[in-house]
Structures are given as C-alpha cells and as structure tokens.
Short mmCIF file of N, CA and C in Angstrom, two decimals:
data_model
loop_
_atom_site.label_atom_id
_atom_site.label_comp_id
_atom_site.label_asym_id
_atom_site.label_seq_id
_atom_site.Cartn_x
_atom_site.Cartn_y
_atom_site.Cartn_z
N UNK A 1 9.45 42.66 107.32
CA UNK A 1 10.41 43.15 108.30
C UNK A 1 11.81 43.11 107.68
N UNK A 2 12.57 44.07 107.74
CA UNK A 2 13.98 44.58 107.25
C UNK A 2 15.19 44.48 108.32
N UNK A 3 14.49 43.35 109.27
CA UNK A 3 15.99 43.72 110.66
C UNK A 3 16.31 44.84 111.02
N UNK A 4 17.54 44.76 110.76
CA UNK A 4 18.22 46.08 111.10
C UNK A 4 17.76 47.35 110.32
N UNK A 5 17.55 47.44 109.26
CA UNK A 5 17.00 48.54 108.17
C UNK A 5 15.86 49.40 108.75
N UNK A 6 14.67 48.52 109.40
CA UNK A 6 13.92 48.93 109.73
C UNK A 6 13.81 50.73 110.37
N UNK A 7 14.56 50.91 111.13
CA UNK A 7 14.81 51.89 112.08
C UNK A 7 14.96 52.96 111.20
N UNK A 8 16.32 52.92 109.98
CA UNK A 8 16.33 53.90 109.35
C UNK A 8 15.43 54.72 108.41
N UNK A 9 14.78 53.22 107.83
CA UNK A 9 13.58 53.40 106.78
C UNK A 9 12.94 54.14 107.43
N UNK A 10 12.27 54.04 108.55
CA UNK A 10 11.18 54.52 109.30
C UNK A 10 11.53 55.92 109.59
N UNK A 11 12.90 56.83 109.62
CA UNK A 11 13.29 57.42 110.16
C UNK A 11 13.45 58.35 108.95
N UNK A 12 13.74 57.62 107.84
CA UNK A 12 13.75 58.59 106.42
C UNK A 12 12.60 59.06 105.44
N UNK A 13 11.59 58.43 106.51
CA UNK A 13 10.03 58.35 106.07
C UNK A 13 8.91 59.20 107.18
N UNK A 14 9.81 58.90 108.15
CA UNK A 14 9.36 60.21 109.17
C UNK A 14 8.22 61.39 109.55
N UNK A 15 9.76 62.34 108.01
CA UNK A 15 9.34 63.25 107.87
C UNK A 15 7.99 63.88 107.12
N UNK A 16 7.46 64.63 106.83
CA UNK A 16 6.33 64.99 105.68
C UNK A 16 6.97 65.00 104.19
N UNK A 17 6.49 64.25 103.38
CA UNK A 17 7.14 64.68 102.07
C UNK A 17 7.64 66.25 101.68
N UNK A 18 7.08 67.15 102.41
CA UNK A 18 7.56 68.40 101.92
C UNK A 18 8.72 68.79 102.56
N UNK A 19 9.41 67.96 103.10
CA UNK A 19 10.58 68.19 104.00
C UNK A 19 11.57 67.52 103.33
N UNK A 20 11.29 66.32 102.70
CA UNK A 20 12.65 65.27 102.01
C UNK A 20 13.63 66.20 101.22
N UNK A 21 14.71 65.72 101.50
CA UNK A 21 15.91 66.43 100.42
C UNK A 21 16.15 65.12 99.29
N UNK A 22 14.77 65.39 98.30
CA UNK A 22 14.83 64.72 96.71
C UNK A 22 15.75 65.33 96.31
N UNK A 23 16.42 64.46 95.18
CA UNK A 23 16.80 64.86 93.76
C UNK A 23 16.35 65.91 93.42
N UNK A 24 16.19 67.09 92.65
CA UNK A 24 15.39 67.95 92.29
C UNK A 24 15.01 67.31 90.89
N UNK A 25 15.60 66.49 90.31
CA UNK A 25 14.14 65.98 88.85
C UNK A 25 13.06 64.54 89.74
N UNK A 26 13.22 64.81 90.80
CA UNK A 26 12.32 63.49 91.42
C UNK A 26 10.74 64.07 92.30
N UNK A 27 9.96 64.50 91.79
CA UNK A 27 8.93 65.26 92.26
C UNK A 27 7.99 64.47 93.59
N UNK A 28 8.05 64.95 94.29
CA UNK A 28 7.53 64.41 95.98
C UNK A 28 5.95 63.86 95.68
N UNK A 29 5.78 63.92 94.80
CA UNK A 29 4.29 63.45 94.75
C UNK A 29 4.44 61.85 93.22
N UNK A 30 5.82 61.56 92.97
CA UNK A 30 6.14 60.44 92.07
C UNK A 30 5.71 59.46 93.25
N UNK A 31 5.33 58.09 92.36
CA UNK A 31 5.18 57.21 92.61
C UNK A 31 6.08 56.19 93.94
N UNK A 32 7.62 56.72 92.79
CA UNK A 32 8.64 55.98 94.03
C UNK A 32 9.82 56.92 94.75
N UNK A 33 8.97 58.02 94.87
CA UNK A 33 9.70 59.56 95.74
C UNK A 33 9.77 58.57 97.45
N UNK A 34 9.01 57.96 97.91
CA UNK A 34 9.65 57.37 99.03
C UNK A 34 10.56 56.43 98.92
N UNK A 35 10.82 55.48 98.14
CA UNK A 35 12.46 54.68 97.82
C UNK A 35 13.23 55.56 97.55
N UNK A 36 13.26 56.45 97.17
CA UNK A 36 14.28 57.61 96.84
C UNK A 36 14.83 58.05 97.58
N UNK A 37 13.86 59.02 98.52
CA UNK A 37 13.88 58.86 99.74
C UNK A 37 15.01 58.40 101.00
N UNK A 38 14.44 57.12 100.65
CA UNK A 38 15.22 56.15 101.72
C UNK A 38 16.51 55.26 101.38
N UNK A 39 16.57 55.84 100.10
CA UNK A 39 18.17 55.03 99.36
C UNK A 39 18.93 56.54 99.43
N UNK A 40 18.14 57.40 99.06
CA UNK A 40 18.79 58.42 99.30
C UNK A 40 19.40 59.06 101.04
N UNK A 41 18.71 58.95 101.30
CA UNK A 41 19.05 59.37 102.85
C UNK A 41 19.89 58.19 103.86
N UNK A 42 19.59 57.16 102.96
CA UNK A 42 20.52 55.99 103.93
C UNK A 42 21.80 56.11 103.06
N UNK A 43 21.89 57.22 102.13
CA UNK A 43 23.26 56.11 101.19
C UNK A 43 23.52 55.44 100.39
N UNK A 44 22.31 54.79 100.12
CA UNK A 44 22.43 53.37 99.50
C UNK A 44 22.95 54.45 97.85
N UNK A 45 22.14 55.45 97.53
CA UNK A 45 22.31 55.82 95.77
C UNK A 45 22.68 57.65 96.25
N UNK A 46 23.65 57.74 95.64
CA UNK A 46 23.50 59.30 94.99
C UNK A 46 23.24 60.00 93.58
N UNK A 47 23.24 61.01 93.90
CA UNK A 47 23.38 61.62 92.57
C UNK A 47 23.93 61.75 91.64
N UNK A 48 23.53 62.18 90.59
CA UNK A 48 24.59 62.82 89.34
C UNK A 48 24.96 63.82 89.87
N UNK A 49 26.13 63.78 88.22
CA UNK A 49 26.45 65.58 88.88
C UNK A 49 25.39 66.42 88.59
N UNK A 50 25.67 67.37 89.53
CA UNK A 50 24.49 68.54 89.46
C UNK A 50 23.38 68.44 90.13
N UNK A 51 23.48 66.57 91.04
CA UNK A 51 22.50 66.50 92.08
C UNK A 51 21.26 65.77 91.08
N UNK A 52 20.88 65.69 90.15
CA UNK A 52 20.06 64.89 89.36
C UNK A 52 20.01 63.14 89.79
N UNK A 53 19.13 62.41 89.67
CA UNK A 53 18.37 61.27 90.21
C UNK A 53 18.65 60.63 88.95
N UNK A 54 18.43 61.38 87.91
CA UNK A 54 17.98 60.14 86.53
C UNK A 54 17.31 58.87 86.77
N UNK A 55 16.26 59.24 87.24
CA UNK A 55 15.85 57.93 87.13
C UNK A 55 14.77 57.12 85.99
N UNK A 56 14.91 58.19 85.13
CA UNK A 56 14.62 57.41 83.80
C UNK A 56 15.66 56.33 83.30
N UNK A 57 17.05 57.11 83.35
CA UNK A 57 17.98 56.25 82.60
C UNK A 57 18.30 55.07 83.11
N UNK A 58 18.62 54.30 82.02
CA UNK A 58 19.02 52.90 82.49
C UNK A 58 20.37 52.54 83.66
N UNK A 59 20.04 51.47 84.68
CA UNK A 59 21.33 51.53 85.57
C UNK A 59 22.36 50.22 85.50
N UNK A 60 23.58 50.97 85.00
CA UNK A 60 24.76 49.93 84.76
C UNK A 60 25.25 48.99 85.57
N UNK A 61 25.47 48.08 85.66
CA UNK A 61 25.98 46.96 86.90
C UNK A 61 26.69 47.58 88.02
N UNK A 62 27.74 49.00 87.47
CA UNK A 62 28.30 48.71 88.46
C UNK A 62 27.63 49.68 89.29
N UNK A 63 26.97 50.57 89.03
CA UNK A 63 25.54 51.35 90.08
C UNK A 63 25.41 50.18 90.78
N UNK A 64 24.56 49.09 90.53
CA UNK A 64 23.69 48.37 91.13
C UNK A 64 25.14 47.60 92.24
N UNK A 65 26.37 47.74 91.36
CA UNK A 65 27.39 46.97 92.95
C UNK A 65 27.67 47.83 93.55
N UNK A 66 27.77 49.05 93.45
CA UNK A 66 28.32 50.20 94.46
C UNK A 66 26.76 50.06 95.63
N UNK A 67 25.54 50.07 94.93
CA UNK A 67 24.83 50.20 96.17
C UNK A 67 24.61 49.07 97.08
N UNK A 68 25.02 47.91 96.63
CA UNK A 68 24.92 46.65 97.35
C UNK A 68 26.21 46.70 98.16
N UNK A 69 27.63 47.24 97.95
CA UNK A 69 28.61 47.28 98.99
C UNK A 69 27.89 48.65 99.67
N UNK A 70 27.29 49.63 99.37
CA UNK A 70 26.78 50.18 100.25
C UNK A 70 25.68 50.01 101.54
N UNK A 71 25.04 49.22 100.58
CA UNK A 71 24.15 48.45 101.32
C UNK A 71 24.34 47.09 102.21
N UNK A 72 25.60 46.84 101.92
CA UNK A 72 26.50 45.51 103.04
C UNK A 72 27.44 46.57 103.71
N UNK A 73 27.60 47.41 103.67
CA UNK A 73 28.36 48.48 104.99
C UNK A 73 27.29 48.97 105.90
N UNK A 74 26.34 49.31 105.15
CA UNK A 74 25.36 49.24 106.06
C UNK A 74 25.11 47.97 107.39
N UNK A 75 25.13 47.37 106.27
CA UNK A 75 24.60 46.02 107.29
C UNK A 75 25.73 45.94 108.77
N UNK A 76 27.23 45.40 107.82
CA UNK A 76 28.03 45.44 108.99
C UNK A 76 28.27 45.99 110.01
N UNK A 77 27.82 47.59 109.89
CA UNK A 77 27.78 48.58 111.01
C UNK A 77 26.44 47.77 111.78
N UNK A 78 25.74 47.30 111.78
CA UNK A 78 25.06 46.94 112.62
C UNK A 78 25.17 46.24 113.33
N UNK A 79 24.81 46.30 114.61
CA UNK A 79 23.97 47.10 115.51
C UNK A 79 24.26 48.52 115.81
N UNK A 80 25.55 48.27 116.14
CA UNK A 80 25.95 50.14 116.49
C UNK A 80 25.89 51.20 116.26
N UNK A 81 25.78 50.99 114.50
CA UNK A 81 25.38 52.23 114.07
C UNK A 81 23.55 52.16 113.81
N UNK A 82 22.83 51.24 113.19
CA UNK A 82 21.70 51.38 112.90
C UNK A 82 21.05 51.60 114.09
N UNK A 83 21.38 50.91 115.18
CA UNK A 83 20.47 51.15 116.54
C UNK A 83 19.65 50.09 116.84
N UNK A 84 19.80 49.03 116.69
CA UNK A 84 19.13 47.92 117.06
C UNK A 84 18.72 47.62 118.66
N UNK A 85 17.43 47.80 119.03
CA UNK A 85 17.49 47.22 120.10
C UNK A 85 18.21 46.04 120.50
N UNK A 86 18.28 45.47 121.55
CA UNK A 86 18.26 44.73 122.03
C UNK A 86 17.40 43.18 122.08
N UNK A 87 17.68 42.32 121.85
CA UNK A 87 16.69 40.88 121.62
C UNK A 87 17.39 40.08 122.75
N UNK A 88 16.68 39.39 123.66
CA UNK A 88 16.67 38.33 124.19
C UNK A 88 17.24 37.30 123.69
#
C-alpha cells in the first residue's frame, strides 16, 4: 500500500496499454512500460528533448533529486490534490 499514491497509480494504470502517452523509445509491451507510465503521468520523470525516455542511459543524482522533490510535492499536496478519502 502507497497511502496517498495509491489513487493515482491506479488511475495511470487504468487505462489499456494502447492508450498510455509513453515516451516514444519506450515500447508498451517493455517490461517496465507501466513505471513509466506512472512516473510519467504523475510527474515524477520527464523527458528528453524530443520527448525520448532514455532509459538505457545512466541516471545522474540530480535526475534522481528532481524526482524525489517531485515526488515530496506530490506528497504535500496531499490530501487535496491526490484525493484521499477520508479515515476515521
């Protein structure tokens, strides 16, 4: 369970793979076309220029901190923006 995440994941996974807006070098039938997916559609990672994934190439620290402050803006918006029910 992902807390708050949950909702979106589920929501960026939804769809049928033939519907996702991949990378175009990230082929819908790869292995990790659903993390892609869902980092892609939440935010967490974009593209190169030209819209490319690279996800062969190696990823530099500060990739990996841009998506973690992306991924803690995420968080903070929550509840309001992710949609969290309600808990007792």
């Amino acid at each position: 369970c992902l807390g708050p995440l949950d909702a979106r994941i589920e929501e960026a996974l939804s769809q049928p793979p033939s519907s996702w807006e991949l990378p175009p070098d990230v082929p819908r039938n790869h292995r990790f076309a659903p993390a892609v997916q869902v980092a892609v559609t939440m935010g967490l990672l974009k593209g190169q220029e030209g819209g490319a994934f690279a996800g062969d190439q190696p990823v530099r620290r500060m990739q990996v901190a841009l998506a973690f402050t992306r991924l803690l803006d995420l968080l903070e918006a929550w509840p309001s923006d992710i949609g969290r029910s309600e808990q007792p």
